[in-house]
Amino acid sequence: MIRIVAAKDFTPVSAVDQSYEKERDIVLDMINQIRQHGDAALQAFTRRFDGVDLTDFRIPQHVYAAAYQQVTPQFTEALREAIQNIRRYHEAQRRQSYMLLDEHGTTLGQLIRPLQRVGVYVPGGTAAYPSTVLMNVIPAQVAGVPEIVVVTPPDKEGNVHPGVLVALQELGIQEAYRVGGAQAVAALAYGTESIRPVDKIVGPGNIYVALAKQAVFGKVSIESIAGPSDILVVADDTADPEYVAADLLSQAEHGELSQAILVTPSSRLAEQTAYALEQQLARLPRQEIAAASIRNRGAIIITSDLAEAIEMANRIAPEHLELIVEEPDPWLARIVNAGAIFVGTYSTEPVGDYFCGTNHVLPTEGTARFSSPLNVDDFLKKTSLVRYSKTALLQHGEKIIALAESEGLEAHANAVRIRLQKEDDKL
Amino acid sequence: MIRIVAAKDFTPVSAVDQSYEKERDIVLDMINQIRQHGDAALQAFTRRFDGVDLTDFRIPQHVYAAAYQQVTPQFTEALREAIQNIRRYHEAQRRQSYMLLDEHGTTLGQLIRPLQRVGVYVPGGTAAYPSTVLMNVIPAQVAGVPEIVVVTPPDKEGNVHPGVLVALQELGIQEAYRVGGAQAVAALAYGTESIRPVDKIVGPGNIYVALAKQAVFGKVSIESIAGPSDILVVADDTADPEYVAADLLSQAEHGELSQAILVTPSSRLAEQTAYALEQQLARLPRQEIAAASIRNRGAIIITSDLAEAIEMANRIAPEHLELIVEEPDPWLARIVNAGAIFVGTYSTEPVGDYFCGTNHVLPTEGTARFSSPLNVDDFLKKTSLVRYSKTALLQHGEKIIALAESEGLEAHANAVRIRLQKEDDKL
């Protein structure tokens, strides 16, 4: 079922590029409703879309304790260890302000400080992922963001997924609301009576959430709009085809537009992986989704050698890149475009989705050419600091005037000149 | 002319928020033309909008030497010193990849590497600013971007502003093209026969350039869409009203939508600054623009004390914040939202526009709440690296499976399980 093609014959299949005009109109109207009517509109949308009538959106403290009874102890334990790992990995991303002095009394600095208030969107329903909470909240916490607020849609009884609740509690999140969809994004951006506005909104969601994030961008910051997930495996003859097939399917099961590609110089591996893929697909609960993904966008690309395989990978710029070859090290530096690189037989991609510590929010759809995994920097901002002394201005003032005048900006020149003149008059 | 208001009565005036639908349609069509017809379309648009017929867009080497004859030696010398200062400031922003190891054989890393190819848009005509070249190119160079390409519109004779040419030469830019407008942005994003596509486009421009950058965002990265410039001066009774007025006007002259605001507890300073403003305005070559800006969006806000002034500044989140008070230090840490802070009587804002070393590309329109000055990070991207050992997977595999299954992602669990089973079979 998966197509096997020579490198020269491969053309990538884009995810369908719909315009979503109808959905965009709906979302823009919803945002206006929230801006005008606040909580009343939030309540109405929650009734309409989530089927539950809530007057108090804040998740009450007592439900957290109860949530632990609804998950397995293994889950809680694994979650705690994942939190430690993710925190450890992201702590290495912390940054310091810096300061430069010179002998004329000039001090220049770059202050690096956390955003003040961040909103995290956590999807509900069948896509309620505790790992989403971890991956979006922990970098913000490590950055030192003082206020982190989480929104997540309730079910028909007004409840939230217990795994999500346990994750919130383990991370010490104090402020979480049972609201979802475009209405939650609008509330975070513009505020309502019960939800104060934030400076940045992060987190995945359905098309309405994505369109709402796009619409409020500018009023607040957003991290990015995630496209369908993708994986690209570069493997040689030493790779185990069953492992490769399993890894391809781990991304294919995300959605029908997910992209799973194997690039290899080994036609043996190509054929055996295609076979293993069929075998494993048949046993998957989400086989319909995974099969559609493989059919739509999957491919096995045969290259003449590993160099060409790496070149192909750079061209595709995958979200996840697995490198399963006999001697990976010489190839590593040549992988220029990838969100995350998983090296060797045991670095299967789900290790990074859940546990090892790296972030699973990664650049999709080829944007690894210029984008990065979600990281602590996404929750920091910089401010330049200039302290210019009188000595420095007297020494350099004429140069600044020359540059300003070359651009015809006389008022810029004047701001310097007026000071030089007054100092001169004092002499 | 400038309005003087009490803090409680101040309501900010937004820059007019036009929808630019007609302009957007024009730009989208131009982008399509460039995608379909490449250089031929580029040539046609250059003929139509710049009034010159070019067949070769690349700026020929010989014009650079000639440009030095058209600028003053003072300009070139000041430019060279500015380049040194800007380079020094930005070099402190360089970053290292990091790596974490643990005793089970796990290696996690974050690779930090430059973007491969970046395009810088430099406006032409009356807004041809050599400082634009410096502020956009130097951070990319410090980041280590191997290919930096500059585009700038030609005049009717096909020439480029000599100050811009000297700046390009001083920075060692090898690849520069005489093309501007939305067509130049489209060429950088999609490529033509003579211009290869880039990964990111930075630099200011008119509304067509801004709309084109917005339209190609996603295909390439962009830094931001700059709004009108703004300045906010926080000053007390010790400030010189002539300096304050001059500094307000230095931003007001940028455009009619620029915003210049003084916030002070001193009504004496307020009145004297308003007076000085009138006096200085009368002598400015760009007085019409500056006067319109002051009338449209200028304000002097009287607060009860400095604490309230700082609070007001944080609410407005200015691009440039000048702090001209007797004892600035206790207030510095309380300034949370500002693109750049200029401290003290001699730190007039043009110092930062041209010379001291900080970047003049700063977050406008209140986006300092969540955005940063242009910096080296804007030209770097990160890639996560995961090397999981067999030992590590055997030890943690079941936890990863538990987390994947809690989310109903069975193929994720399976990618781990299939490895654990095979290893188990080997025993």
PDB file of C-alpha atoms in Angstrom, chain A residues 74-75 78-79 81-82 88-90 92-93 95 98 100-102 106 108-111 113 115-116 126 128-132 161 198-200 217-221 240 242-244 246-247 249-251 253-254 280 284-286 322 324 328-329 332-333 335-343 345-359 362 367-373 375 377 380-390 393 396 399-400 402-404 406-416 418-419 422-423 426, chain B residues 74-75 78-79 81-82 88-90 92-93 95 98 100-102 106 108-111 113 115-116 126 128-132 161 198-200 217-221 240 242-244 246-247 249-251 253-254 280 284-286 322 324 328-329 332-333 335-359 362 367-373 375 377 380-390 393 396 399-400 402-404 406-416 418-419 422-423 426:
ATOM      1  CA  GLN A  74       1.716   3.463  36.951  1.00  0.00           C
ATOM      2  CA  PHE A  75       0.466   6.449  35.016  1.00  0.00           C
ATOM      3  CA  ALA A  78       5.508   7.625  34.870  1.00  0.00           C
ATOM      4  CA  LEU A  79       4.120  11.157  34.653  1.00  0.00           C
ATOM      5  CA  GLU A  81       9.349  10.876  36.141  1.00  0.00           C
ATOM      6  CA  ALA A  82       8.559  12.497  32.790  1.00  0.00           C
ATOM      7  CA  ARG A  88      15.900  18.916  33.639  1.00  0.00           C
ATOM      8  CA  TYR A  89      16.186  19.231  29.851  1.00  0.00           C
ATOM      9  CA  HIS A  90      14.556  22.654  29.751  1.00  0.00           C
ATOM     10  CA  ALA A  92      19.593  23.941  30.568  1.00  0.00           C
ATOM     11  CA  GLN A  93      17.862  26.543  28.364  1.00  0.00           C
ATOM     12  CA  ARG A  95      19.338  32.473  30.122  1.00  0.00           C
ATOM     13  CA  TYR A  98      24.058  40.582  30.051  1.00  0.00           C
ATOM     14  CA  LEU A 100      28.704  45.541  28.519  1.00  0.00           C
ATOM     15  CA  LEU A 101      30.651  48.519  29.859  1.00  0.00           C
ATOM     16  CA  ASP A 102      33.191  50.744  28.208  1.00  0.00           C
ATOM     17  CA  THR A 106      28.583  53.611  28.374  1.00  0.00           C
ATOM     18  CA  LEU A 108      24.630  48.536  27.326  1.00  0.00           C
ATOM     19  CA  GLY A 109      22.550  45.636  28.452  1.00  0.00           C
ATOM     20  CA  GLN A 110      20.088  43.027  27.358  1.00  0.00           C
ATOM     21  CA  LEU A 111      17.552  42.241  30.057  1.00  0.00           C
ATOM     22  CA  ARG A 113      12.791  38.369  31.611  1.00  0.00           C
ATOM     23  CA  LEU A 115       6.440  36.943  30.057  1.00  0.00           C
ATOM     24  CA  GLN A 116       4.024  37.947  32.815  1.00  0.00           C
ATOM     25  CA  THR A 126     -10.566  11.943  22.499  1.00  0.00           C
ATOM     26  CA  ALA A 128      -7.088  14.983  25.737  1.00  0.00           C
ATOM     27  CA  TYR A 129      -3.392  14.505  26.217  1.00  0.00           C
ATOM     28  CA  PRO A 130      -1.711  14.883  29.606  1.00  0.00           C
ATOM     29  CA  SER A 131       1.578  15.137  27.727  1.00  0.00           C
ATOM     30  CA  THR A 132       0.313  18.382  26.158  1.00  0.00           C
ATOM     31  CA  HIS A 161     -10.018  14.290  31.591  1.00  0.00           C
ATOM     32  CA  VAL A 198      -2.774  36.820  28.883  1.00  0.00           C
ATOM     33  CA  ASP A 199       0.293  37.913  26.900  1.00  0.00           C
ATOM     34  CA  LYS A 200       0.777  34.670  24.975  1.00  0.00           C
ATOM     35  CA  PHE A 217      -2.159  37.002  16.986  1.00  0.00           C
ATOM     36  CA  GLY A 218      -0.915  40.564  17.379  1.00  0.00           C
ATOM     37  CA  LYS A 219      -3.164  41.231  20.364  1.00  0.00           C
ATOM     38  CA  VAL A 220      -1.239  38.430  22.062  1.00  0.00           C
ATOM     39  CA  SER A 221       1.679  36.281  20.988  1.00  0.00           C
ATOM     40  CA  ASP A 240      15.215  -3.701  11.772  1.00  0.00           C
ATOM     41  CA  GLU A 242       9.740  -4.106  12.165  1.00  0.00           C
ATOM     42  CA  TYR A 243      11.073  -1.232  14.214  1.00  0.00           C
ATOM     43  CA  VAL A 244      11.044   1.099  11.258  1.00  0.00           C
ATOM     44  CA  ALA A 246       6.333   0.627  14.000  1.00  0.00           C
ATOM     45  CA  ASP A 247       7.931   4.059  14.131  1.00  0.00           C
ATOM     46  CA  LEU A 249       2.945   4.050  12.187  1.00  0.00           C
ATOM     47  CA  SER A 250       3.409   5.906  15.455  1.00  0.00           C
ATOM     48  CA  GLN A 251       3.108   9.149  13.508  1.00  0.00           C
ATOM     49  CA  GLU A 253      -1.907   7.169  13.690  1.00  0.00           C
ATOM     50  CA  HIS A 254      -2.047  10.879  14.575  1.00  0.00           C
ATOM     51  CA  GLN A 280       1.293  -4.127  12.039  1.00  0.00           C
ATOM     52  CA  LEU A 284      -3.838  -1.240  15.277  1.00  0.00           C
ATOM     53  CA  PRO A 285      -6.961   0.183  16.965  1.00  0.00           C
ATOM     54  CA  ARG A 286      -6.568   3.405  14.959  1.00  0.00           C
ATOM     55  CA  GLU A 322      15.143   8.991  13.006  1.00  0.00           C
ATOM     56  CA  ILE A 324      18.983   4.255  12.199  1.00  0.00           C
ATOM     57  CA  PRO A 328      25.347   7.553  12.703  1.00  0.00           C
ATOM     58  CA  ASP A 329      27.941  10.066  13.906  1.00  0.00           C
ATOM     59  CA  LEU A 332      24.747  13.992  12.277  1.00  0.00           C
ATOM     60  CA  ALA A 333      26.330  17.321  11.403  1.00  0.00           C
ATOM     61  CA  ILE A 335      21.404  16.974   9.054  1.00  0.00           C
ATOM     62  CA  VAL A 336      20.617  20.657   8.822  1.00  0.00           C
ATOM     63  CA  ASN A 337      16.820  20.735   8.822  1.00  0.00           C
ATOM     64  CA  ALA A 338      14.928  18.698  11.431  1.00  0.00           C
ATOM     65  CA  GLY A 339      12.813  19.465  14.475  1.00  0.00           C
ATOM     66  CA  ALA A 340      14.222  16.582  16.502  1.00  0.00           C
ATOM     67  CA  ILE A 341      16.785  13.930  15.614  1.00  0.00           C
ATOM     68  CA  PHE A 342      16.464  10.449  17.143  1.00  0.00           C
ATOM     69  CA  VAL A 343      19.702   8.517  16.841  1.00  0.00           C
ATOM     70  CA  THR A 345      17.791   1.658  17.116  1.00  0.00           C
ATOM     71  CA  TYR A 346      16.431   2.425  20.588  1.00  0.00           C
ATOM     72  CA  SER A 347      15.630   6.093  20.118  1.00  0.00           C
ATOM     73  CA  THR A 348      12.125   5.458  18.896  1.00  0.00           C
ATOM     74  CA  GLU A 349      10.203   8.688  18.489  1.00  0.00           C
ATOM     75  CA  PRO A 350       7.636   8.111  21.319  1.00  0.00           C
ATOM     76  CA  VAL A 351      10.583   8.331  23.738  1.00  0.00           C
ATOM     77  CA  GLY A 352      10.595  12.037  22.919  1.00  0.00           C
ATOM     78  CA  ASP A 353       6.821  12.419  22.811  1.00  0.00           C
ATOM     79  CA  TYR A 354       6.432  11.425  26.422  1.00  0.00           C
ATOM     80  CA  PHE A 355       9.399  10.872  28.509  1.00  0.00           C
ATOM     81  CA  CYS A 356      13.046  11.569  27.841  1.00  0.00           C
ATOM     82  CA  GLY A 357      12.793  15.310  28.398  1.00  0.00           C
ATOM     83  CA  THR A 358      12.913  16.988  24.997  1.00  0.00           C
ATOM     84  CA  ASN A 359       9.836  18.905  23.906  1.00  0.00           C
ATOM     85  CA  LEU A 362       8.106  20.595  17.079  1.00  0.00           C
ATOM     86  CA  THR A 367       9.175  24.629   8.879  1.00  0.00           C
ATOM     87  CA  ALA A 368      12.184  23.038  10.624  1.00  0.00           C
ATOM     88  CA  ARG A 369      14.083  25.029   7.974  1.00  0.00           C
ATOM     89  CA  PHE A 370      13.537  28.091  10.152  1.00  0.00           C
ATOM     90  CA  SER A 371      11.627  27.088  13.301  1.00  0.00           C
ATOM     91  CA  SER A 372      12.531  25.418  16.570  1.00  0.00           C
ATOM     92  CA  PRO A 373      11.017  23.055  19.118  1.00  0.00           C
ATOM     93  CA  ASN A 375      11.560  25.958  24.406  1.00  0.00           C
ATOM     94  CA  ASP A 377      12.985  31.217  24.949  1.00  0.00           C
ATOM     95  CA  LEU A 380      11.105  35.020  27.669  1.00  0.00           C
ATOM     96  CA  LYS A 381      11.375  38.485  26.231  1.00  0.00           C
ATOM     97  CA  LYS A 382      14.308  40.808  25.929  1.00  0.00           C
ATOM     98  CA  THR A 383      14.634  44.507  26.620  1.00  0.00           C
ATOM     99  CA  SER A 384      17.634  46.567  25.542  1.00  0.00           C
ATOM    100  CA  LEU A 385      19.161  48.884  28.114  1.00  0.00           C
ATOM    101  CA  VAL A 386      21.184  51.961  27.165  1.00  0.00           C
ATOM    102  CA  ARG A 387      22.973  54.179  29.698  1.00  0.00           C
ATOM    103  CA  TYR A 388      24.965  56.755  27.816  1.00  0.00           C
ATOM    104  CA  SER A 389      27.151  59.075  29.862  1.00  0.00           C
ATOM    105  CA  LYS A 390      27.765  62.757  29.175  1.00  0.00           C
ATOM    106  CA  LEU A 393      27.663  61.671  24.133  1.00  0.00           C
ATOM    107  CA  HIS A 396      30.289  60.421  19.800  1.00  0.00           C
ATOM    108  CA  LYS A 399      28.948  60.876  14.520  1.00  0.00           C
ATOM    109  CA  ILE A 400      25.351  60.199  15.499  1.00  0.00           C
ATOM    110  CA  ALA A 402      26.188  62.588  10.708  1.00  0.00           C
ATOM    111  CA  LEU A 403      24.336  59.286  10.471  1.00  0.00           C
ATOM    112  CA  ALA A 404      20.925  60.818  11.252  1.00  0.00           C
ATOM    113  CA  SER A 406      22.446  61.068   6.013  1.00  0.00           C
ATOM    114  CA  GLU A 407      18.936  59.682   6.419  1.00  0.00           C
ATOM    115  CA  GLY A 408      17.275  63.094   6.399  1.00  0.00           C
ATOM    116  CA  LEU A 409      16.013  62.674   9.957  1.00  0.00           C
ATOM    117  CA  GLU A 410      16.730  66.129  11.329  1.00  0.00           C
ATOM    118  CA  ALA A 411      14.759  65.752  14.571  1.00  0.00           C
ATOM    119  CA  HIS A 412      16.929  62.738  15.393  1.00  0.00           C
ATOM    120  CA  ALA A 413      20.031  64.828  14.805  1.00  0.00           C
ATOM    121  CA  ASN A 414      18.537  67.659  16.837  1.00  0.00           C
ATOM    122  CA  ALA A 415      17.971  65.520  19.934  1.00  0.00           C
ATOM    123  CA  VAL A 416      21.729  65.034  20.068  1.00  0.00           C
ATOM    124  CA  ILE A 418      20.613  70.333  21.502  1.00  0.00           C
ATOM    125  CA  ARG A 419      22.509  68.492  24.229  1.00  0.00           C
ATOM    126  CA  LYS A 422      23.875  73.233  25.959  1.00  0.00           C
ATOM    127  CA  GLU A 423      26.947  71.471  27.281  1.00  0.00           C
ATOM    128  CA  LYS A 426      28.105  75.764  29.994  1.00  0.00           C
TER     129      LYS A 426
ATOM    130  CA  GLN B  74      32.452  61.609   8.239  1.00  0.00           C
ATOM    131  CA  PHE B  75      29.564  59.372   7.280  1.00  0.00           C
ATOM    132  CA  ALA B  78      30.741  57.050  11.768  1.00  0.00           C
ATOM    133  CA  LEU B  79      29.245  54.052   9.966  1.00  0.00           C
ATOM    134  CA  GLU B  81      32.332  52.793  14.281  1.00  0.00           C
ATOM    135  CA  ALA B  82      28.608  52.028  14.486  1.00  0.00           C
ATOM    136  CA  ARG B  88      30.136  43.958  19.847  1.00  0.00           C
ATOM    137  CA  TYR B  89      26.689  44.239  21.412  1.00  0.00           C
ATOM    138  CA  HIS B  90      25.243  41.373  19.377  1.00  0.00           C
ATOM    139  CA  ALA B  92      27.268  38.789  23.493  1.00  0.00           C
ATOM    140  CA  GLN B  93      24.067  37.086  22.262  1.00  0.00           C
ATOM    141  CA  ARG B  95      24.701  30.764  21.976  1.00  0.00           C
ATOM    142  CA  TYR B  98      24.153  21.894  24.961  1.00  0.00           C
ATOM    143  CA  LEU B 100      23.020  16.288  28.931  1.00  0.00           C
ATOM    144  CA  LEU B 101      24.121  12.760  29.712  1.00  0.00           C
ATOM    145  CA  ASP B 102      22.870  10.282  32.274  1.00  0.00           C
ATOM    146  CA  THR B 106      20.889   8.645  27.500  1.00  0.00           C
ATOM    147  CA  LEU B 108      19.915  14.610  25.105  1.00  0.00           C
ATOM    148  CA  GLY B 109      20.986  17.708  23.280  1.00  0.00           C
ATOM    149  CA  GLN B 110      19.836  20.969  21.868  1.00  0.00           C
ATOM    150  CA  LEU B 111      21.707  21.878  18.700  1.00  0.00           C
ATOM    151  CA  ARG B 113      22.575  26.470  14.431  1.00  0.00           C
ATOM    152  CA  LEU B 115      19.501  29.632   9.408  1.00  0.00           C
ATOM    153  CA  GLN B 116      21.015  28.801   6.034  1.00  0.00           C
ATOM    154  CA  THR B 126      13.262  58.893   0.764  1.00  0.00           C
ATOM    155  CA  ALA B 128      16.582  54.591   2.255  1.00  0.00           C
ATOM    156  CA  TYR B 129      18.314  54.092   5.558  1.00  0.00           C
ATOM    157  CA  PRO B 130      21.856  52.766   5.806  1.00  0.00           C
ATOM    158  CA  SER B 131      21.112  52.029   9.476  1.00  0.00           C
ATOM    159  CA  THR B 132      18.493  49.511   8.320  1.00  0.00           C
ATOM    160  CA  HIS B 161      21.185  54.989  -2.428  1.00  0.00           C
ATOM    161  CA  VAL B 198      15.546  32.171   1.400  1.00  0.00           C
ATOM    162  CA  ASP B 199      14.432  30.723   4.743  1.00  0.00           C
ATOM    163  CA  LYS B 200      13.603  34.028   6.434  1.00  0.00           C
ATOM    164  CA  PHE B 217       4.781  33.859   6.214  1.00  0.00           C
ATOM    165  CA  GLY B 218       4.669  30.086   6.612  1.00  0.00           C
ATOM    166  CA  LYS B 219       6.541  29.471   3.370  1.00  0.00           C
ATOM    167  CA  VAL B 220       9.384  31.397   5.005  1.00  0.00           C
ATOM    168  CA  SER B 221       9.836  32.927   8.425  1.00  0.00           C
ATOM    169  CA  ASP B 240      15.374  69.438  30.927  1.00  0.00           C
ATOM    170  CA  GLU B 242      14.104  71.074  25.832  1.00  0.00           C
ATOM    171  CA  TYR B 243      15.726  67.647  25.817  1.00  0.00           C
ATOM    172  CA  VAL B 244      12.420  65.933  26.468  1.00  0.00           C
ATOM    173  CA  ALA B 246      13.564  67.066  21.242  1.00  0.00           C
ATOM    174  CA  ASP B 247      13.355  63.378  22.082  1.00  0.00           C
ATOM    175  CA  LEU B 249       9.993  64.943  18.210  1.00  0.00           C
ATOM    176  CA  SER B 250      12.696  62.479  17.137  1.00  0.00           C
ATOM    177  CA  GLN B 251      10.014  59.785  17.007  1.00  0.00           C
ATOM    178  CA  GLU B 253       9.087  62.862  12.677  1.00  0.00           C
ATOM    179  CA  HIS B 254       8.958  59.191  11.605  1.00  0.00           C
ATOM    180  CA  GLN B 280      11.336  73.170  18.141  1.00  0.00           C
ATOM    181  CA  LEU B 284      11.981  71.108  11.770  1.00  0.00           C
ATOM    182  CA  PRO B 285      12.197  70.238   8.052  1.00  0.00           C
ATOM    183  CA  ARG B 286       9.717  67.397   8.596  1.00  0.00           C
ATOM    184  CA  GLU B 322      13.394  57.094  28.261  1.00  0.00           C
ATOM    185  CA  ILE B 324      15.018  60.853  32.892  1.00  0.00           C
ATOM    186  CA  PRO B 328      16.684  56.053  37.966  1.00  0.00           C
ATOM    187  CA  ASP B 329      17.993  52.824  39.481  1.00  0.00           C
ATOM    188  CA  LEU B 332      14.550  50.110  36.477  1.00  0.00           C
ATOM    189  CA  ALA B 333      13.447  46.687  37.685  1.00  0.00           C
ATOM    190  CA  ILE B 335       9.820  48.616  34.064  1.00  0.00           C
ATOM    191  CA  VAL B 336       8.440  45.333  32.813  1.00  0.00           C
ATOM    192  CA  ASN B 337       7.217  46.177  29.322  1.00  0.00           C
ATOM    193  CA  ALA B 338       9.514  48.137  26.985  1.00  0.00           C
ATOM    194  CA  GLY B 339      11.466  47.409  23.806  1.00  0.00           C
ATOM    195  CA  ALA B 340      14.466  49.476  24.880  1.00  0.00           C
ATOM    196  CA  ILE B 341      15.095  51.542  27.992  1.00  0.00           C
ATOM    197  CA  PHE B 342      17.257  54.684  27.739  1.00  0.00           C
ATOM    198  CA  VAL B 343      18.464  55.814  31.148  1.00  0.00           C
ATOM    199  CA  GLY B 344      19.416  59.362  32.058  1.00  0.00           C
ATOM    200  CA  THR B 345      19.787  62.774  30.466  1.00  0.00           C
ATOM    201  CA  TYR B 346      22.357  61.793  27.833  1.00  0.00           C
ATOM    202  CA  SER B 347      20.777  58.564  26.643  1.00  0.00           C
ATOM    203  CA  THR B 348      18.708  60.213  23.974  1.00  0.00           C
ATOM    204  CA  GLU B 349      16.945  57.679  21.810  1.00  0.00           C
ATOM    205  CA  PRO B 350      18.865  58.359  18.525  1.00  0.00           C
ATOM    206  CA  VAL B 351      21.961  57.028  20.325  1.00  0.00           C
ATOM    207  CA  GLY B 352      20.305  53.624  20.007  1.00  0.00           C
ATOM    208  CA  ASP B 353      18.927  54.194  16.523  1.00  0.00           C
ATOM    209  CA  TYR B 354      22.348  54.621  15.020  1.00  0.00           C
ATOM    210  CA  PHE B 355      25.349  54.093  17.098  1.00  0.00           C
ATOM    211  CA  CYS B 356      25.715  52.643  20.561  1.00  0.00           C
ATOM    212  CA  GLY B 357      25.233  49.028  19.499  1.00  0.00           C
ATOM    213  CA  THR B 358      21.737  47.973  20.553  1.00  0.00           C
ATOM    214  CA  ASN B 359      19.297  47.097  17.789  1.00  0.00           C
ATOM    215  CA  LEU B 362      12.085  47.030  18.379  1.00  0.00           C
ATOM    216  CA  THR B 367       3.910  44.294  21.625  1.00  0.00           C
ATOM    217  CA  ALA B 368       6.841  44.788  24.034  1.00  0.00           C
ATOM    218  CA  ARG B 369       4.532  42.883  26.380  1.00  0.00           C
ATOM    219  CA  PHE B 370       5.614  39.717  24.586  1.00  0.00           C
ATOM    220  CA  SER B 371       8.146  40.622  21.860  1.00  0.00           C
ATOM    221  CA  SER B 372      11.848  41.453  21.810  1.00  0.00           C
ATOM    222  CA  PRO B 373      14.278  43.642  19.899  1.00  0.00           C
ATOM    223  CA  ASN B 375      18.582  39.836  18.006  1.00  0.00           C
ATOM    224  CA  ASP B 377      18.263  34.382  18.227  1.00  0.00           C
ATOM    225  CA  LEU B 380      19.252  30.746  14.877  1.00  0.00           C
ATOM    226  CA  LYS B 381      17.171  27.613  15.046  1.00  0.00           C
ATOM    227  CA  LYS B 382      17.246  24.731  17.458  1.00  0.00           C
ATOM    228  CA  THR B 383      17.096  21.007  16.873  1.00  0.00           C
ATOM    229  CA  SER B 384      16.544  18.501  19.667  1.00  0.00           C
ATOM    230  CA  LEU B 385      18.822  15.472  19.741  1.00  0.00           C
ATOM    231  CA  VAL B 386      17.856  12.195  21.422  1.00  0.00           C
ATOM    232  CA  ARG B 387      20.197   9.221  21.773  1.00  0.00           C
ATOM    233  CA  TYR B 388      18.471   6.603  23.844  1.00  0.00           C
ATOM    234  CA  SER B 389      20.475   3.522  24.733  1.00  0.00           C
ATOM    235  CA  LYS B 390      19.147  -0.030  24.892  1.00  0.00           C
ATOM    236  CA  LEU B 393      14.762   1.875  26.810  1.00  0.00           C
ATOM    237  CA  HIS B 396      11.904   3.164  30.990  1.00  0.00           C
ATOM    238  CA  LYS B 399       6.526   3.942  31.582  1.00  0.00           C
ATOM    239  CA  ILE B 400       6.455   5.289  28.050  1.00  0.00           C
ATOM    240  CA  ALA B 402       1.745   3.609  30.132  1.00  0.00           C
ATOM    241  CA  LEU B 403       1.742   7.263  29.079  1.00  0.00           C
ATOM    242  CA  ALA B 404       1.017   6.483  25.415  1.00  0.00           C
ATOM    243  CA  SER B 406      -3.353   6.771  28.652  1.00  0.00           C
ATOM    244  CA  GLU B 407      -3.772   8.876  25.525  1.00  0.00           C
ATOM    245  CA  GLY B 408      -5.130   6.016  23.424  1.00  0.00           C
ATOM    246  CA  LEU B 409      -2.173   6.132  21.060  1.00  0.00           C
ATOM    247  CA  GLU B 410      -1.537   2.437  20.637  1.00  0.00           C
ATOM    248  CA  ALA B 411       0.916   2.720  17.725  1.00  0.00           C
ATOM    249  CA  HIS B 412       3.085   4.925  19.918  1.00  0.00           C
ATOM    250  CA  ALA B 413       3.026   2.276  22.632  1.00  0.00           C
ATOM    251  CA  ASN B 414       3.714  -0.400  20.040  1.00  0.00           C
ATOM    252  CA  ALA B 415       6.910   1.254  18.771  1.00  0.00           C
ATOM    253  CA  VAL B 416       8.329   0.781  22.262  1.00  0.00           C
ATOM    254  CA  ILE B 418       8.020  -4.248  19.822  1.00  0.00           C
ATOM    255  CA  ARG B 419      11.569  -3.389  20.881  1.00  0.00           C
ATOM    256  CA  LYS B 422      12.459  -8.562  20.710  1.00  0.00           C
ATOM    257  CA  GLU B 423      15.067  -7.835  23.347  1.00  0.00           C
ATOM    258  CA  LYS B 426      16.914 -12.690  22.743  1.00  0.00           C
TER     259      LYS B 426
END
